[in-house]
Amino acid sequence: MGLAFYKPMFEKLEGSIIPAHSSAGLAGICTGITQAVTLVTPLEMIKVRQQTEMIADKSQRKYHGLLNTASIIVRQEGFGALYSGLMATVVRQSWGLLVKFSAYVELKSMFEKLSDDPDKPLPPWQHMICGGMANVFVAILNSPPDVVKTRMQDAGRSYTGTWHCIKSMARNEGFSSFFRGSMLRVIRIAPGRVPFSLTCPLSLLTVHC
């Protein structure tokens, strides 16, 4: 939805106001910001709280389900608590979609230039490679904001803000701490791009994916 809404707007500006091939990346940034400030941050907050509650006995657990978890957070910590880690989530979503869409478009363009007939549609396997590689880049390069976001949303956090979290991690755990779990993200995210890569030319005809 976000890509289909924003990309045509930026395509009209390509070549005159913004550089060529930049519409997908800019659409990704706007889509990421929209996602983060609407649904993603609160839902991620609820998910993290449920996943980090380490109590084996279900009857003793604090959180039970989506609405129950949300209501407890709002009642005990205020509505704003649902948006803890908002800045990290905005960076994660916008940066991640910038990398994803830009990488996909550039890799697709590379295959088209190497083709004997640049006007001929690419075969499915090349779309799969473009999509898979784009998500590998996302999984690795988007790991730092994802780690910071998760730290900020943990109930046992000791950070006063996003910047404090970043400085504390860098000082106490080193630069590599921002990339913890990045290989698991590659395994989880990269295969998921393949269906999108195959259906993108059909489902997003109006945005010239």
PDB file of C-alpha atoms in Angstrom:
ATOM      1  CA  MET A   1       0.000   0.000   0.000  1.00  0.00           C
ATOM      2  CA  GLY A   2       2.685   2.500   0.954  1.00  0.00           C
ATOM      3  CA  LEU A   3       4.825   1.799  -2.094  1.00  0.00           C
ATOM      4  CA  ALA A   4       1.818   1.973  -4.417  1.00  0.00           C
ATOM      5  CA  PHE A   5       0.796   5.313  -2.878  1.00  0.00           C
ATOM      6  CA  TYR A   6       4.164   7.085  -2.651  1.00  0.00           C
ATOM      7  CA  LYS A   7       6.133   5.760  -5.636  1.00  0.00           C
ATOM      8  CA  PRO A   8       3.996   7.341  -8.407  1.00  0.00           C
ATOM      9  CA  MET A   9       4.338  10.689  -6.640  1.00  0.00           C
ATOM     10  CA  PHE A  10       8.133  10.506  -6.656  1.00  0.00           C
ATOM     11  CA  GLU A  11       8.305   9.085 -10.183  1.00  0.00           C
ATOM     12  CA  LYS A  12       6.843  12.338 -11.491  1.00  0.00           C
ATOM     13  CA  LEU A  13       9.795  14.182  -9.948  1.00  0.00           C
ATOM     14  CA  GLU A  14      12.544  11.851 -11.224  1.00  0.00           C
ATOM     15  CA  GLY A  15      15.019  13.508 -13.547  1.00  0.00           C
ATOM     16  CA  SER A  16      13.882  17.015 -12.719  1.00  0.00           C
ATOM     17  CA  ILE A  17      13.912  17.417  -8.934  1.00  0.00           C
ATOM     18  CA  ILE A  18      15.215  14.053  -7.679  1.00  0.00           C
ATOM     19  CA  PRO A  19      17.853  11.719  -9.220  1.00  0.00           C
ATOM     20  CA  ALA A  20      16.887   8.884 -11.544  1.00  0.00           C
ATOM     21  CA  HIS A  21      16.008   5.547  -9.904  1.00  0.00           C
ATOM     22  CA  SER A  22      15.470   7.268  -6.554  1.00  0.00           C
ATOM     23  CA  SER A  23      11.667   7.075  -6.465  1.00  0.00           C
ATOM     24  CA  ALA A  24      11.613   3.550  -5.006  1.00  0.00           C
ATOM     25  CA  GLY A  25      14.006   4.464  -2.199  1.00  0.00           C
ATOM     26  CA  LEU A  26      12.158   7.658  -1.298  1.00  0.00           C
ATOM     27  CA  ALA A  27       8.859   5.787  -1.406  1.00  0.00           C
ATOM     28  CA  GLY A  28      10.400   3.261   0.971  1.00  0.00           C
ATOM     29  CA  ILE A  29      11.389   5.977   3.444  1.00  0.00           C
ATOM     30  CA  CYS A  30       7.900   7.512   3.451  1.00  0.00           C
ATOM     31  CA  THR A  31       6.281   4.083   3.710  1.00  0.00           C
ATOM     32  CA  GLY A  32       8.508   3.180   6.648  1.00  0.00           C
ATOM     33  CA  ILE A  33       7.703   6.373   8.529  1.00  0.00           C
ATOM     34  CA  THR A  34       3.983   5.852   7.929  1.00  0.00           C
ATOM     35  CA  GLN A  35       4.172   2.262   9.160  1.00  0.00           C
ATOM     36  CA  ALA A  36       6.173   3.144  12.263  1.00  0.00           C
ATOM     37  CA  VAL A  37       3.897   5.946  13.497  1.00  0.00           C
ATOM     38  CA  THR A  38       0.643   4.095  12.842  1.00  0.00           C
ATOM     39  CA  LEU A  39       0.725   0.388  13.679  1.00  0.00           C
ATOM     40  CA  VAL A  40       4.236  -1.068  13.734  1.00  0.00           C
ATOM     41  CA  THR A  41       5.597   0.556  16.917  1.00  0.00           C
ATOM     42  CA  PRO A  42       2.649  -0.352  19.192  1.00  0.00           C
ATOM     43  CA  LEU A  43       2.428  -3.871  17.758  1.00  0.00           C
ATOM     44  CA  GLU A  44       6.162  -4.399  18.135  1.00  0.00           C
ATOM     45  CA  MET A  45       5.941  -3.162  21.725  1.00  0.00           C
ATOM     46  CA  ILE A  46       3.212  -5.691  22.513  1.00  0.00           C
ATOM     47  CA  LYS A  47       5.113  -8.485  20.768  1.00  0.00           C
ATOM     48  CA  VAL A  48       8.356  -7.781  22.626  1.00  0.00           C
ATOM     49  CA  ARG A  49       6.583  -7.677  26.000  1.00  0.00           C
ATOM     50  CA  GLN A  50       4.952 -11.037  25.339  1.00  0.00           C
ATOM     51  CA  GLN A  51       8.164 -12.635  24.054  1.00  0.00           C
ATOM     52  CA  THR A  52      10.382 -11.439  26.901  1.00  0.00           C
ATOM     53  CA  GLU A  53       8.096 -12.505  29.741  1.00  0.00           C
ATOM     54  CA  MET A  54      10.045 -15.479  31.085  1.00  0.00           C
ATOM     55  CA  ILE A  55       7.441 -17.270  33.193  1.00  0.00           C
ATOM     56  CA  ALA A  56       6.749 -20.933  32.498  1.00  0.00           C
ATOM     57  CA  ASP A  57       3.411 -21.086  34.316  1.00  0.00           C
ATOM     58  CA  LYS A  58       0.800 -19.514  32.048  1.00  0.00           C
ATOM     59  CA  SER A  59      -1.452 -18.669  34.976  1.00  0.00           C
ATOM     60  CA  GLN A  60       1.310 -16.512  36.465  1.00  0.00           C
ATOM     61  CA  ARG A  61       2.028 -14.564  33.321  1.00  0.00           C
ATOM     62  CA  LYS A  62       1.249 -10.867  33.244  1.00  0.00           C
ATOM     63  CA  TYR A  63       0.349 -10.600  29.581  1.00  0.00           C
ATOM     64  CA  HIS A  64      -2.365 -12.636  27.841  1.00  0.00           C
ATOM     65  CA  GLY A  65      -3.161 -11.772  24.246  1.00  0.00           C
ATOM     66  CA  LEU A  66      -3.007  -8.626  22.150  1.00  0.00           C
ATOM     67  CA  LEU A  67      -5.705  -6.490  23.772  1.00  0.00           C
ATOM     68  CA  ASN A  68      -4.849  -7.599  27.292  1.00  0.00           C
ATOM     69  CA  THR A  69      -1.180  -6.720  26.831  1.00  0.00           C
ATOM     70  CA  ALA A  70      -2.018  -3.339  25.293  1.00  0.00           C
ATOM     71  CA  SER A  71      -4.456  -2.462  28.085  1.00  0.00           C
ATOM     72  CA  ILE A  72      -1.948  -3.383  30.820  1.00  0.00           C
ATOM     73  CA  ILE A  73       0.790  -1.285  29.221  1.00  0.00           C
ATOM     74  CA  VAL A  74      -1.521   1.729  28.849  1.00  0.00           C
ATOM     75  CA  ARG A  75      -2.971   1.375  32.355  1.00  0.00           C
ATOM     76  CA  GLN A  76       0.361   0.944  34.144  1.00  0.00           C
ATOM     77  CA  GLU A  77       2.735   2.993  31.980  1.00  0.00           C
ATOM     78  CA  GLY A  78       0.533   5.384  30.034  1.00  0.00           C
ATOM     79  CA  PHE A  79      -0.493   5.476  26.375  1.00  0.00           C
ATOM     80  CA  GLY A  80       2.888   6.845  25.349  1.00  0.00           C
ATOM     81  CA  ALA A  81       4.528   3.612  26.483  1.00  0.00           C
ATOM     82  CA  LEU A  82       3.097   1.911  23.406  1.00  0.00           C
ATOM     83  CA  TYR A  83       5.413   4.158  21.400  1.00  0.00           C
ATOM     84  CA  SER A  84       8.593   3.378  23.310  1.00  0.00           C
ATOM     85  CA  GLY A  85      11.371   2.985  20.770  1.00  0.00           C
ATOM     86  CA  LEU A  86       9.479   5.042  18.181  1.00  0.00           C
ATOM     87  CA  MET A  87      12.582   6.723  16.757  1.00  0.00           C
ATOM     88  CA  ALA A  88      14.412   3.401  16.444  1.00  0.00           C
ATOM     89  CA  THR A  89      11.337   1.906  14.769  1.00  0.00           C
ATOM     90  CA  VAL A  90      11.069   4.840  12.352  1.00  0.00           C
ATOM     91  CA  VAL A  91      14.731   4.357  11.404  1.00  0.00           C
ATOM     92  CA  ARG A  92      14.289   0.590  11.135  1.00  0.00           C
ATOM     93  CA  GLN A  93      11.225   0.793   8.902  1.00  0.00           C
ATOM     94  CA  SER A  94      12.319   3.690   6.679  1.00  0.00           C
ATOM     95  CA  TRP A  95      15.961   2.612   6.346  1.00  0.00           C
ATOM     96  CA  GLY A  96      14.942  -1.008   5.800  1.00  0.00           C
ATOM     97  CA  LEU A  97      12.483  -0.163   3.030  1.00  0.00           C
ATOM     98  CA  LEU A  98      14.937   2.288   1.474  1.00  0.00           C
ATOM     99  CA  VAL A  99      17.523  -0.497   1.253  1.00  0.00           C
ATOM    100  CA  LYS A 100      14.954  -3.073   0.096  1.00  0.00           C
ATOM    101  CA  PHE A 101      13.346  -1.090  -2.700  1.00  0.00           C
ATOM    102  CA  SER A 102      16.551   0.584  -3.880  1.00  0.00           C
ATOM    103  CA  ALA A 103      18.497  -2.668  -3.943  1.00  0.00           C
ATOM    104  CA  TYR A 104      15.707  -4.470  -5.770  1.00  0.00           C
ATOM    105  CA  VAL A 105      15.400  -1.752  -8.419  1.00  0.00           C
ATOM    106  CA  GLU A 106      19.165  -1.493  -8.961  1.00  0.00           C
ATOM    107  CA  LEU A 107      19.672  -5.273  -9.167  1.00  0.00           C
ATOM    108  CA  LYS A 108      16.730  -5.561 -11.550  1.00  0.00           C
ATOM    109  CA  SER A 109      18.180  -2.755 -13.670  1.00  0.00           C
ATOM    110  CA  MET A 110      21.546  -4.563 -13.750  1.00  0.00           C
ATOM    111  CA  PHE A 111      19.929  -7.754 -15.080  1.00  0.00           C
ATOM    112  CA  GLU A 112      18.010  -5.744 -17.678  1.00  0.00           C
ATOM    113  CA  LYS A 113      21.237  -4.126 -18.938  1.00  0.00           C
ATOM    114  CA  LEU A 114      22.914  -7.529 -19.210  1.00  0.00           C
ATOM    115  CA  SER A 115      19.987  -8.962 -21.130  1.00  0.00           C
ATOM    116  CA  ASP A 116      20.151  -9.427 -24.912  1.00  0.00           C
ATOM    117  CA  ASP A 117      16.785  -7.690 -25.107  1.00  0.00           C
ATOM    118  CA  PRO A 118      16.489  -4.964 -22.424  1.00  0.00           C
ATOM    119  CA  ASP A 119      12.775  -4.561 -23.196  1.00  0.00           C
ATOM    120  CA  LYS A 120      11.998  -8.224 -22.569  1.00  0.00           C
ATOM    121  CA  PRO A 121      10.620  -9.051 -19.089  1.00  0.00           C
ATOM    122  CA  LEU A 122      13.110 -10.726 -16.777  1.00  0.00           C
ATOM    123  CA  PRO A 123      12.635 -14.434 -16.078  1.00  0.00           C
ATOM    124  CA  PRO A 124      11.295 -15.391 -12.624  1.00  0.00           C
ATOM    125  CA  TRP A 125      14.647 -16.686 -11.365  1.00  0.00           C
ATOM    126  CA  GLN A 126      16.236 -13.260 -11.857  1.00  0.00           C
ATOM    127  CA  HIS A 127      13.411 -11.605  -9.929  1.00  0.00           C
ATOM    128  CA  MET A 128      14.029 -14.162  -7.180  1.00  0.00           C
ATOM    129  CA  ILE A 129      17.732 -13.298  -7.035  1.00  0.00           C
ATOM    130  CA  CYS A 130      16.965  -9.553  -6.947  1.00  0.00           C
ATOM    131  CA  GLY A 131      14.457 -10.017  -4.153  1.00  0.00           C
ATOM    132  CA  GLY A 132      16.535 -12.443  -2.140  1.00  0.00           C
ATOM    133  CA  MET A 133      19.681 -10.326  -2.302  1.00  0.00           C
ATOM    134  CA  ALA A 134      17.725  -7.158  -1.449  1.00  0.00           C
ATOM    135  CA  ASN A 135      16.466  -8.799   1.712  1.00  0.00           C
ATOM    136  CA  VAL A 136      19.936 -10.047   2.651  1.00  0.00           C
ATOM    137  CA  PHE A 137      21.088  -6.428   2.556  1.00  0.00           C
ATOM    138  CA  VAL A 138      18.075  -5.410   4.649  1.00  0.00           C
ATOM    139  CA  ALA A 139      18.616  -8.129   7.242  1.00  0.00           C
ATOM    140  CA  ILE A 140      22.227  -7.080   7.854  1.00  0.00           C
ATOM    141  CA  LEU A 141      22.126  -3.295   7.402  1.00  0.00           C
ATOM    142  CA  ASN A 142      18.861  -2.919   9.306  1.00  0.00           C
ATOM    143  CA  SER A 143      20.022  -4.902  12.320  1.00  0.00           C
ATOM    144  CA  PRO A 144      21.263  -1.945  14.465  1.00  0.00           C
ATOM    145  CA  PRO A 145      17.929  -0.058  14.630  1.00  0.00           C
ATOM    146  CA  ASP A 146      16.083  -3.346  15.168  1.00  0.00           C
ATOM    147  CA  VAL A 147      18.288  -4.266  18.133  1.00  0.00           C
ATOM    148  CA  VAL A 148      17.919  -0.781  19.646  1.00  0.00           C
ATOM    149  CA  LYS A 149      14.139  -0.899  19.153  1.00  0.00           C
ATOM    150  CA  THR A 150      13.900  -4.243  20.947  1.00  0.00           C
ATOM    151  CA  ARG A 151      16.058  -3.020  23.829  1.00  0.00           C
ATOM    152  CA  MET A 152      13.860   0.065  24.220  1.00  0.00           C
ATOM    153  CA  GLN A 153      10.659  -1.990  24.311  1.00  0.00           C
ATOM    154  CA  ASP A 154      11.841  -4.570  26.853  1.00  0.00           C
ATOM    155  CA  ALA A 155      10.028  -4.227  30.187  1.00  0.00           C
ATOM    156  CA  GLY A 156      13.324  -4.565  32.058  1.00  0.00           C
ATOM    157  CA  ARG A 157      15.132  -1.851  30.111  1.00  0.00           C
ATOM    158  CA  SER A 158      17.435   0.536  31.934  1.00  0.00           C
ATOM    159  CA  TYR A 159      17.682   3.107  29.146  1.00  0.00           C
ATOM    160  CA  THR A 160      16.256   6.607  29.419  1.00  0.00           C
ATOM    161  CA  GLY A 161      15.971   7.082  25.682  1.00  0.00           C
ATOM    162  CA  THR A 162      17.048   5.870  22.252  1.00  0.00           C
ATOM    163  CA  TRP A 163      20.321   7.819  22.224  1.00  0.00           C
ATOM    164  CA  HIS A 164      21.165   6.636  25.730  1.00  0.00           C
ATOM    165  CA  CYS A 165      20.567   3.059  24.581  1.00  0.00           C
ATOM    166  CA  ILE A 166      22.879   3.488  21.588  1.00  0.00           C
ATOM    167  CA  LYS A 167      25.673   5.040  23.662  1.00  0.00           C
ATOM    168  CA  SER A 168      25.330   2.440  26.407  1.00  0.00           C
ATOM    169  CA  MET A 169      25.478  -0.476  23.965  1.00  0.00           C
ATOM    170  CA  ALA A 170      28.480   0.962  22.124  1.00  0.00           C
ATOM    171  CA  ARG A 171      30.364   1.694  25.351  1.00  0.00           C
ATOM    172  CA  ASN A 172      29.564  -1.471  27.301  1.00  0.00           C
ATOM    173  CA  GLU A 173      29.063  -4.125  24.638  1.00  0.00           C
ATOM    174  CA  GLY A 174      30.937  -2.905  21.592  1.00  0.00           C
ATOM    175  CA  PHE A 175      29.921  -2.193  18.009  1.00  0.00           C
ATOM    176  CA  SER A 176      29.190  -5.851  17.280  1.00  0.00           C
ATOM    177  CA  SER A 177      26.280  -5.804  19.743  1.00  0.00           C
ATOM    178  CA  PHE A 178      24.236  -3.880  17.175  1.00  0.00           C
ATOM    179  CA  PHE A 179      24.409  -6.872  14.837  1.00  0.00           C
ATOM    180  CA  ARG A 180      23.330  -9.597  17.230  1.00  0.00           C
ATOM    181  CA  GLY A 181      20.898 -11.949  15.550  1.00  0.00           C
ATOM    182  CA  SER A 182      21.603 -10.572  12.079  1.00  0.00           C
ATOM    183  CA  MET A 183      22.178 -14.044  10.607  1.00  0.00           C
ATOM    184  CA  LEU A 184      18.849 -15.202  12.011  1.00  0.00           C
ATOM    185  CA  ARG A 185      17.277 -12.163  10.368  1.00  0.00           C
ATOM    186  CA  VAL A 186      18.832 -13.183   7.038  1.00  0.00           C
ATOM    187  CA  ILE A 187      17.365 -16.691   7.392  1.00  0.00           C
ATOM    188  CA  ARG A 188      13.956 -15.289   8.349  1.00  0.00           C
ATOM    189  CA  ILE A 189      13.685 -12.375   5.915  1.00  0.00           C
ATOM    190  CA  ALA A 190      15.493 -13.367   2.695  1.00  0.00           C
ATOM    191  CA  PRO A 191      13.189 -16.259   1.670  1.00  0.00           C
ATOM    192  CA  GLY A 192      10.126 -14.107   2.336  1.00  0.00           C
ATOM    193  CA  ARG A 193      11.079 -11.721  -0.456  1.00  0.00           C
ATOM    194  CA  VAL A 194      10.824 -14.408  -3.147  1.00  0.00           C
ATOM    195  CA  PRO A 195       6.986 -14.440  -3.414  1.00  0.00           C
ATOM    196  CA  PHE A 196       6.982 -10.625  -3.544  1.00  0.00           C
ATOM    197  CA  SER A 197       9.639 -10.675  -6.271  1.00  0.00           C
ATOM    198  CA  LEU A 198       7.552 -13.013  -8.395  1.00  0.00           C
ATOM    199  CA  THR A 199       4.252 -11.188  -7.896  1.00  0.00           C
ATOM    200  CA  CYS A 200       5.605  -7.627  -7.848  1.00  0.00           C
ATOM    201  CA  PRO A 201       5.410  -7.059 -11.625  1.00  0.00           C
ATOM    202  CA  LEU A 202       1.741  -8.155 -11.532  1.00  0.00           C
ATOM    203  CA  SER A 203       0.524  -6.597  -8.283  1.00  0.00           C
ATOM    204  CA  LEU A 204       2.308  -3.249  -8.654  1.00  0.00           C
ATOM    205  CA  LEU A 205       1.968  -2.488 -12.347  1.00  0.00           C
ATOM    206  CA  THR A 206       1.102   1.120 -11.633  1.00  0.00           C
ATOM    207  CA  VAL A 207       4.365   1.729  -9.809  1.00  0.00           C
ATOM    208  CA  HIS A 208       6.654   0.049 -12.358  1.00  0.00           C
ATOM    209  CA  CYS A 209       8.209  -2.316  -9.846  1.00  0.00           C
TER     210      CYS A 209
END
